[in-house]
PDB file of C-alpha atoms in Angstrom:
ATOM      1  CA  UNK A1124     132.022 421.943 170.735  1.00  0.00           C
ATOM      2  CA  UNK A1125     131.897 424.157 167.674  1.00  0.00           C
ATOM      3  CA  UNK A1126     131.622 421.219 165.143  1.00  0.00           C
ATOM      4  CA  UNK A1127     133.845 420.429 161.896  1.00  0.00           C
ATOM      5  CA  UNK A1128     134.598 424.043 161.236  1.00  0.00           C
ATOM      6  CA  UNK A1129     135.646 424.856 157.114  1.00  0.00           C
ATOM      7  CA  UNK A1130     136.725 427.772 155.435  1.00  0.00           C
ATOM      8  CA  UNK A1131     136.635 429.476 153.583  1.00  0.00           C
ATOM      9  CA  UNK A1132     132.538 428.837 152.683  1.00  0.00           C
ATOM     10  CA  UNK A1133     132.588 429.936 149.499  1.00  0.00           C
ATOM     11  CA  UNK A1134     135.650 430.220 147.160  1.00  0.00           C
ATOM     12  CA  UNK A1135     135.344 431.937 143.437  1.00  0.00           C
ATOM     13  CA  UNK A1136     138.458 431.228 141.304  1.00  0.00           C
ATOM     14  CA  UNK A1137     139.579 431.662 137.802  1.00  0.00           C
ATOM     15  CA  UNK A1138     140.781 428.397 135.966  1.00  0.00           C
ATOM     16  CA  UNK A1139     144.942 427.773 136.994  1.00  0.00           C
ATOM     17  CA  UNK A1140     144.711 429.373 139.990  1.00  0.00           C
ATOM     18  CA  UNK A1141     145.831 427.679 143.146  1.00  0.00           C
ATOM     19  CA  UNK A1142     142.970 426.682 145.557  1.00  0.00           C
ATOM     20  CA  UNK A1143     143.318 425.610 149.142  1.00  0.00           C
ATOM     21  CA  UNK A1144     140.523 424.784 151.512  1.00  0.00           C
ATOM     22  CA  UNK A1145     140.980 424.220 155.474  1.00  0.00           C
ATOM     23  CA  UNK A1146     139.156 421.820 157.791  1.00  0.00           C
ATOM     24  CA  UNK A1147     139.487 421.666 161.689  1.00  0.00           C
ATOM     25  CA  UNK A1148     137.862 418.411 162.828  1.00  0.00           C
ATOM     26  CA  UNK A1149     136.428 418.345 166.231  1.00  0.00           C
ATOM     27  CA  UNK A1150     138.978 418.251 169.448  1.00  0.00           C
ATOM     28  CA  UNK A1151     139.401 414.388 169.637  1.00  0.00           C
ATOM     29  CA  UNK A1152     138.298 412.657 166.858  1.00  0.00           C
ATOM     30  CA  UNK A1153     141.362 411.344 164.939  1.00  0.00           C
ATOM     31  CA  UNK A1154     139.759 410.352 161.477  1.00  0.00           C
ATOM     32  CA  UNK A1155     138.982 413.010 159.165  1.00  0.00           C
ATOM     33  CA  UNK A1156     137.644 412.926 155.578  1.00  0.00           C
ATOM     34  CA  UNK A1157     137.267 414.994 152.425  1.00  0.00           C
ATOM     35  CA  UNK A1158     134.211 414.653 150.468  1.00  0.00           C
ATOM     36  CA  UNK A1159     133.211 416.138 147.016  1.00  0.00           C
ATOM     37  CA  UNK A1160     129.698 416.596 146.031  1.00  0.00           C
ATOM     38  CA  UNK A1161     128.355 417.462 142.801  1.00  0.00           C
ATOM     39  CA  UNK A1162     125.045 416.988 140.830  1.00  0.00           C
ATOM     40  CA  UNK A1163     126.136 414.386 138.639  1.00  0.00           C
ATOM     41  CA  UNK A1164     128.319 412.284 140.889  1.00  0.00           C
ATOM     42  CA  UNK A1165     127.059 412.594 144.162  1.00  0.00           C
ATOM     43  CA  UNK A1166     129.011 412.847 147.200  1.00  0.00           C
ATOM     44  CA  UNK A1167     132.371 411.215 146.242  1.00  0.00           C
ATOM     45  CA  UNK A1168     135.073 409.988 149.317  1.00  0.00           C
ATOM     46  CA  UNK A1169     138.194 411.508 147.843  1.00  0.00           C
ATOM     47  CA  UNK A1170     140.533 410.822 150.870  1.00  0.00           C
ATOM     48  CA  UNK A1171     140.756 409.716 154.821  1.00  0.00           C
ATOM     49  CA  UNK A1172     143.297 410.819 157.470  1.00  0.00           C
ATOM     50  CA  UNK A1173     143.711 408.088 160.284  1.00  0.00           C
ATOM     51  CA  UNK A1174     145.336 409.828 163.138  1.00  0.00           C
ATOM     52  CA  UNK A1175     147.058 412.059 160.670  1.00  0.00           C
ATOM     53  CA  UNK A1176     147.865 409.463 158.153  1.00  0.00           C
ATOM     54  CA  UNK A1177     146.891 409.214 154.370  1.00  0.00           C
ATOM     55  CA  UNK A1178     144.967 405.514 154.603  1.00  0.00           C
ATOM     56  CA  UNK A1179     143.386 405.553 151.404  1.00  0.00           C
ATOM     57  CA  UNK A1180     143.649 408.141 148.694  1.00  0.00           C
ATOM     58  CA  UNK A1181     142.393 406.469 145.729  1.00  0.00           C
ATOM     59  CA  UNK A1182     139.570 408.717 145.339  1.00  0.00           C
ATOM     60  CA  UNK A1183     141.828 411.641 144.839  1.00  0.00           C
ATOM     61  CA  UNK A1184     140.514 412.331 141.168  1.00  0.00           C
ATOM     62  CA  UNK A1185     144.260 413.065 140.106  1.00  0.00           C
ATOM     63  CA  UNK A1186     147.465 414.702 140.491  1.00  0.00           C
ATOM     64  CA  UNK A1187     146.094 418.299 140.572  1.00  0.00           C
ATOM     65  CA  UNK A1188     144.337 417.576 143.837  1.00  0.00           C
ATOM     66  CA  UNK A1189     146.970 416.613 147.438  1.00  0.00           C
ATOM     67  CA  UNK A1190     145.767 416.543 151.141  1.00  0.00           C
ATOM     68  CA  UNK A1191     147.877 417.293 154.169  1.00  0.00           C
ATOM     69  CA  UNK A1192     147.036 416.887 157.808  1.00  0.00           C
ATOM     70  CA  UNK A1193     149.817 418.134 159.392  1.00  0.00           C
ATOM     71  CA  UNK A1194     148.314 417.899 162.984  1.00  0.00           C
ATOM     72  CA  UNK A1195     145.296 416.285 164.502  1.00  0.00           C
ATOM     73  CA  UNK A1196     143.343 419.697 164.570  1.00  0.00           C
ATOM     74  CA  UNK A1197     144.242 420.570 160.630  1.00  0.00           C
ATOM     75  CA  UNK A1198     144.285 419.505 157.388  1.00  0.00           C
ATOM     76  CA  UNK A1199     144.175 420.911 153.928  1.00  0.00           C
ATOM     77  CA  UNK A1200     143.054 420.287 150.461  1.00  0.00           C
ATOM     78  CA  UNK A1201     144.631 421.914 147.843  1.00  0.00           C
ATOM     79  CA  UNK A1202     143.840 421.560 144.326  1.00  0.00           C
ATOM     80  CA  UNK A1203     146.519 423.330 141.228  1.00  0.00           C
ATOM     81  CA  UNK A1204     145.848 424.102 139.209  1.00  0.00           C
ATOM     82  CA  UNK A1205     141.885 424.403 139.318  1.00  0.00           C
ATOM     83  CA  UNK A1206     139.928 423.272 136.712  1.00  0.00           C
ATOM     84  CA  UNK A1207     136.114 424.793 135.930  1.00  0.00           C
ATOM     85  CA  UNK A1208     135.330 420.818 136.338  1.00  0.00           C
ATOM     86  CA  UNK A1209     136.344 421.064 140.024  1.00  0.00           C
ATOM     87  CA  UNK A1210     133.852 423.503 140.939  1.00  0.00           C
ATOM     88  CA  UNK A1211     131.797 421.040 143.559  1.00  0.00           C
ATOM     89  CA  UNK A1212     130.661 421.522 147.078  1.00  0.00           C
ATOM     90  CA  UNK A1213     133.692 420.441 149.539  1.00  0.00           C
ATOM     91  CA  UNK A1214     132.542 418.665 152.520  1.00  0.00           C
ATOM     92  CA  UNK A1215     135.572 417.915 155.547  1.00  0.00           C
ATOM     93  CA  UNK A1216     133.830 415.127 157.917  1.00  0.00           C
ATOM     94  CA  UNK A1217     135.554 413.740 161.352  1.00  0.00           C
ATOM     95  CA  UNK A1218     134.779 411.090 163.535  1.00  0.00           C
ATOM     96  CA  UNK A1219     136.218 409.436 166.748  1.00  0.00           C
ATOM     97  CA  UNK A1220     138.153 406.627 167.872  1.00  0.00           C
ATOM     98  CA  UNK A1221     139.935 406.118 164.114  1.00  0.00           C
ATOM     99  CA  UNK A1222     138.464 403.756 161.627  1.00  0.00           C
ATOM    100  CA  UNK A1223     135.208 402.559 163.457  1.00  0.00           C
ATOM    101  CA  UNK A1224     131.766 402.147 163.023  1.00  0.00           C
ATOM    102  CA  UNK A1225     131.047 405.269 164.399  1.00  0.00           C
ATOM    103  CA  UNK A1226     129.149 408.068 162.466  1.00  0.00           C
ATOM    104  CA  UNK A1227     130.902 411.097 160.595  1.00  0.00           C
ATOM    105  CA  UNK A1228     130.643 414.620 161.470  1.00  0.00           C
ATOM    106  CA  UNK A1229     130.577 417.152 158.589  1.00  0.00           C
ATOM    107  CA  UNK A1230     131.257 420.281 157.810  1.00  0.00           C
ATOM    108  CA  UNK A1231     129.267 422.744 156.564  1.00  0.00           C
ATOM    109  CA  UNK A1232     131.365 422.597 153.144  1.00  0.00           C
ATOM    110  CA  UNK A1233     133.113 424.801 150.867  1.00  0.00           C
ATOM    111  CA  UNK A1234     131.206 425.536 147.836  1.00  0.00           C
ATOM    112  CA  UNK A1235     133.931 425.930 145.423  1.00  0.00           C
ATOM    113  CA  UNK A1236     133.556 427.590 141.838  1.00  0.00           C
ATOM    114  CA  UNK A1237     136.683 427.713 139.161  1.00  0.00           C
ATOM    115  CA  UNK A1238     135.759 429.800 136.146  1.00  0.00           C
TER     116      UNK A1238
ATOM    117  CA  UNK B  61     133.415 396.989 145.323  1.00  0.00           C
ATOM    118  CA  UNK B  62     131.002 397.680 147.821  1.00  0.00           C
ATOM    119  CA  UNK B  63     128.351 400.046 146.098  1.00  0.00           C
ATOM    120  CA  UNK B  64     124.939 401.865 147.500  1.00  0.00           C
ATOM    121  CA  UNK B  65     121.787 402.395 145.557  1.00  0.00           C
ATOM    122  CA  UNK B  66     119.108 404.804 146.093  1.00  0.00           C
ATOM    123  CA  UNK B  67     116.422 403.950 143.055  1.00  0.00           C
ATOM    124  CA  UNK B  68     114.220 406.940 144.180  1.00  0.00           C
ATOM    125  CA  UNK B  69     116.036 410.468 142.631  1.00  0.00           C
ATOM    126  CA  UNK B  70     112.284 412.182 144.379  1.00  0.00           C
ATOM    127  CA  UNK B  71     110.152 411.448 147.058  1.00  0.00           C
ATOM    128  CA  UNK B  72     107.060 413.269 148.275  1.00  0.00           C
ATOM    129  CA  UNK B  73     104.865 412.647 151.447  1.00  0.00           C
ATOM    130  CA  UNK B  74     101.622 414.693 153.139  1.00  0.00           C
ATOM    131  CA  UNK B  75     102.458 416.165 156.397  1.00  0.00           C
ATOM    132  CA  UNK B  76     101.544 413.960 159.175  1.00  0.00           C
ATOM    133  CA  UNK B  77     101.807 411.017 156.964  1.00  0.00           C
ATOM    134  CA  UNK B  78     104.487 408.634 156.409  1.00  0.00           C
ATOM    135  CA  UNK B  79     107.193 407.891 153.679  1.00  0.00           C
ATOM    136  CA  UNK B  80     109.623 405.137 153.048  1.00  0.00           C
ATOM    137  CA  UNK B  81     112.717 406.269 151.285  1.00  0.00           C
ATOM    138  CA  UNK B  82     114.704 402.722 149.758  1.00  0.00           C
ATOM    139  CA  UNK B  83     118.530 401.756 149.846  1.00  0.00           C
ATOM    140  CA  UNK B  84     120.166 398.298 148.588  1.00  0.00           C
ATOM    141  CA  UNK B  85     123.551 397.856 149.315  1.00  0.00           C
ATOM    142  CA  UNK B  86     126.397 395.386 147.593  1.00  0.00           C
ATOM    143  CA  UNK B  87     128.847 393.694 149.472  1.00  0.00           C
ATOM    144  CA  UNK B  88     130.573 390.521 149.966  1.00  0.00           C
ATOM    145  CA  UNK B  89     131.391 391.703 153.774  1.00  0.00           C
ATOM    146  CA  UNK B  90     130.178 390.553 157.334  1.00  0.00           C
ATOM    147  CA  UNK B  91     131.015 393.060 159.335  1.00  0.00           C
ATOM    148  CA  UNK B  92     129.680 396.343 158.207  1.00  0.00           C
ATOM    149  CA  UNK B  93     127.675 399.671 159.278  1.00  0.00           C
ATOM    150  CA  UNK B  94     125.007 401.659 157.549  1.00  0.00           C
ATOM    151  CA  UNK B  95     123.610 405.221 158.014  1.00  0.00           C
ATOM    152  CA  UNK B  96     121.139 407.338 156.829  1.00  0.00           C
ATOM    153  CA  UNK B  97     122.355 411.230 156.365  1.00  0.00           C
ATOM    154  CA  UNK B  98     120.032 414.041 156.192  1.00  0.00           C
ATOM    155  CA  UNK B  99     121.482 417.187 153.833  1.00  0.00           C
ATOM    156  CA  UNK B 100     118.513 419.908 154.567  1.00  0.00           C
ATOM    157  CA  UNK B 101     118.930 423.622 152.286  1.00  0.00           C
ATOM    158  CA  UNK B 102     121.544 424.528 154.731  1.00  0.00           C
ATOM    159  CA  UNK B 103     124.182 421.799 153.250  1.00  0.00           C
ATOM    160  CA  UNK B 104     124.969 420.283 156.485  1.00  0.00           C
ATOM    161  CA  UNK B 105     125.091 416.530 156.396  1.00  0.00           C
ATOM    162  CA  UNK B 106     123.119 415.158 159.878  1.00  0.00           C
ATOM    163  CA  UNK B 107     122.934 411.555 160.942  1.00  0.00           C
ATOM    164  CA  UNK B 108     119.545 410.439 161.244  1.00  0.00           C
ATOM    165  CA  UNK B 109     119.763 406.834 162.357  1.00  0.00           C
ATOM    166  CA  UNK B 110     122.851 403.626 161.952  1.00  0.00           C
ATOM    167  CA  UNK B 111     122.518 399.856 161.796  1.00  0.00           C
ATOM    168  CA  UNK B 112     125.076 397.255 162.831  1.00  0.00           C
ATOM    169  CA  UNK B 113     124.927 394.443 160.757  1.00  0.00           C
ATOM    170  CA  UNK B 114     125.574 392.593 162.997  1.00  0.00           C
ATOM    171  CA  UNK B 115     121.714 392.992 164.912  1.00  0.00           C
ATOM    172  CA  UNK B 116     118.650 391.698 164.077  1.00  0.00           C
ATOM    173  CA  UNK B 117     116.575 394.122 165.211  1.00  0.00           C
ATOM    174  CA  UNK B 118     115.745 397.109 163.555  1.00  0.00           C
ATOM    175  CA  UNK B 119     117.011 400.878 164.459  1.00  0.00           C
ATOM    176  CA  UNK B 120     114.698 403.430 166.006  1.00  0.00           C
ATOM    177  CA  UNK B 121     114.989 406.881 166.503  1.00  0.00           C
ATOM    178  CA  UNK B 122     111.546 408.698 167.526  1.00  0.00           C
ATOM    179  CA  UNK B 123     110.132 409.106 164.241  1.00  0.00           C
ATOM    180  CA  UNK B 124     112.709 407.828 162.133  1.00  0.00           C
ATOM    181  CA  UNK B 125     112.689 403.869 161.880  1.00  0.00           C
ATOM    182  CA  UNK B 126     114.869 401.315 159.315  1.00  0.00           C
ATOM    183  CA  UNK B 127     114.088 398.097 158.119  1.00  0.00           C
ATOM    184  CA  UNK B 128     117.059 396.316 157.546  1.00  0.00           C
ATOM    185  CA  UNK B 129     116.901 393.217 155.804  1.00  0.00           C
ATOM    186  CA  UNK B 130     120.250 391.622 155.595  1.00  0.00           C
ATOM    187  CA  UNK B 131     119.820 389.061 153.257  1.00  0.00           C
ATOM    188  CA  UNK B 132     118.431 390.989 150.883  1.00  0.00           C
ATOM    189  CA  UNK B 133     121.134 394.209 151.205  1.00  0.00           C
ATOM    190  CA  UNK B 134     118.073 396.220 152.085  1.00  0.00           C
ATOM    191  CA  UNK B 135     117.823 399.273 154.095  1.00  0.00           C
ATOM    192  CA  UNK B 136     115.096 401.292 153.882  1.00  0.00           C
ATOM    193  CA  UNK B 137     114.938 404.301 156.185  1.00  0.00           C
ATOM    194  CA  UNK B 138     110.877 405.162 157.085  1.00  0.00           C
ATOM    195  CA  UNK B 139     109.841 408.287 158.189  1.00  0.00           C
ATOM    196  CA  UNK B 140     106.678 408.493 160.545  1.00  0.00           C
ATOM    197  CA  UNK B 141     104.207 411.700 161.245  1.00  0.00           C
ATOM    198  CA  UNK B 142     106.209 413.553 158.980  1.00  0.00           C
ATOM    199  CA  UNK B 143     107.165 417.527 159.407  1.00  0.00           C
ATOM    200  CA  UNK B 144     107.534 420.094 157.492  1.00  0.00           C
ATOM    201  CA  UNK B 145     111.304 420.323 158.366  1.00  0.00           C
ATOM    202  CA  UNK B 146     111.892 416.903 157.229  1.00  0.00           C
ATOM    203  CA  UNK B 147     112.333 418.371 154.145  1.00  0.00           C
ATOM    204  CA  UNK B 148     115.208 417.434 152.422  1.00  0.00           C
ATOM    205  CA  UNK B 149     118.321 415.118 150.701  1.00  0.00           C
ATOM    206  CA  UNK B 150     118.835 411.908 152.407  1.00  0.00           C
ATOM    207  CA  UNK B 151     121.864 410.094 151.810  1.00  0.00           C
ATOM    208  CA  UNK B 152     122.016 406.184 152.626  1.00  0.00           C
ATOM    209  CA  UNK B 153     125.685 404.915 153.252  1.00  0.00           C
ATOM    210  CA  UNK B 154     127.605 402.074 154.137  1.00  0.00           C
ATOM    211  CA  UNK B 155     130.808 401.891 155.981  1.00  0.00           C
ATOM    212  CA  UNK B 156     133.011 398.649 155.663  1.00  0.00           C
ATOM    213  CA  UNK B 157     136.860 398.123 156.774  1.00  0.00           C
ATOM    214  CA  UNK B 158     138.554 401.105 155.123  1.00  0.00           C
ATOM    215  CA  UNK B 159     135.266 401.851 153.036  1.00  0.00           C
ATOM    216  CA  UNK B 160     132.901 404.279 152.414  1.00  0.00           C
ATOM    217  CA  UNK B 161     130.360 404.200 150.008  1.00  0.00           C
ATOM    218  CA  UNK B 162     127.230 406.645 149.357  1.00  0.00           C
ATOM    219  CA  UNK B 163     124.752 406.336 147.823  1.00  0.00           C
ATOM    220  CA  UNK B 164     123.161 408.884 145.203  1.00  0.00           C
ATOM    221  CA  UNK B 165     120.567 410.807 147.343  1.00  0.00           C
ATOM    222  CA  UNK B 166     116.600 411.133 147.436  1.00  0.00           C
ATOM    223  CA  UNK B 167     115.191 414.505 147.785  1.00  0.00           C
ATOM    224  CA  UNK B 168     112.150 414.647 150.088  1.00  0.00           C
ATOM    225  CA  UNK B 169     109.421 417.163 149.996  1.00  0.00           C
ATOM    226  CA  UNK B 170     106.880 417.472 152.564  1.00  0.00           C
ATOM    227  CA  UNK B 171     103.640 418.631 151.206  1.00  0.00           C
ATOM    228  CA  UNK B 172     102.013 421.205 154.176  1.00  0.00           C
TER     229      UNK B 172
END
């Protein structure tokens, strides 16, 4: 299996510009999750997919950013407009047999940078 | 709110020696999961080793080892005959319910 695949790796934007990044989870897992990392928070949970479904959005940090996981081997993040404050390494994570113990596969992130 | 504390920002061990990298955890759960993630140069996030909560006895994987002690929310990862390539973040996490929670990273460095 080719593993949580993102793209695109590296995205350079100007501030109020529309960003999207993309995240196939690997074939059979039905959870998948966004992360954020940064220096000064860590990585951050901003929202989980449960066979497709939003269960928990909260960590969305506001209106600017929406999800969308329109099929089991898809999902989006799109944030507009940017902000230079959401420049932040973008991790998509999946793991099998929904909302279980089991460990999370990630990505190898989106390092995202708004000017 | 279930929270996850690394108290060690840097961490440095000999080659060949060994290092113990500390996490306490926070929750009023019984039923619960934690990991240790690895985030090397390359950015990819590995799993290095999980704990049920549920078990007494302690995970092991080759040179990585926990000690989990449950009544104290303690979950220390230790790393034995380390390498070189060992060098890197590692992330301690918990996983509860719908929650996931972690914590704020020690960077290891591996002295040749």
């Amino acid at each position: 299996d080719a593993g949580v695949i993102q793209s695109p790796r590296h995205e350079v934007t100007e501030m109020g510009q529309e960003v999207t990044l993309r995240c196939k989870p690997i074939s059979g897992h039905n959870s998948l999750f966004w992360y954020r990392q940064t220096m000064m928070r860590g990585l951050e949970l901003l929202i989980y997919f449960n066979n497709n479904v939003p269960i928990d959005d909260s960590g969305m940090p506001e209106d600017r950013f929406s999800a969308k996981m329109p099929n089991a081997s898809f999902s989006t993040l799109k944030i507009q407009p940017s902000e230079p404050r959401d420049s932040a390494v973008y991790f998509c994570a999946s793991s099998p047999f929904g909302v279980s113990y089991n460990e999370q596969f990630f990505g190898p992130g989106t390092r995202l940078t708004v000017l | 709110a279930q929270t996850v504390t690394q108290s060690q920002p840097e961490m440095s061990v000999q080659e060949a020696e060994t290092v113990t990298l500390s996490c306490t955890y926070d929750t009023s759960e019984s039923d619960y999961y934690l990991f240790w993630y690895k985030q090397p140069p390359s950015r990819q996030m590995i799993l290095v080793i999980r704990q049920e909560a549920y078990k007494q006895q302690n995970a092991t994987e080759n040179r990585f080892s926990v000690n989990f002690q449950k009544a104290a929310k303690s979950f220390s990862l230790k790393i034995s005959d380390s390498q070189l390539g060992d060098a890197a973040m590692y992330f301690c996490a918990s996983h509860t319910g719908n929650q996931f929670y972690f914590g704020t990273g020690t960077s290891l460095t591996v002295i040749p």
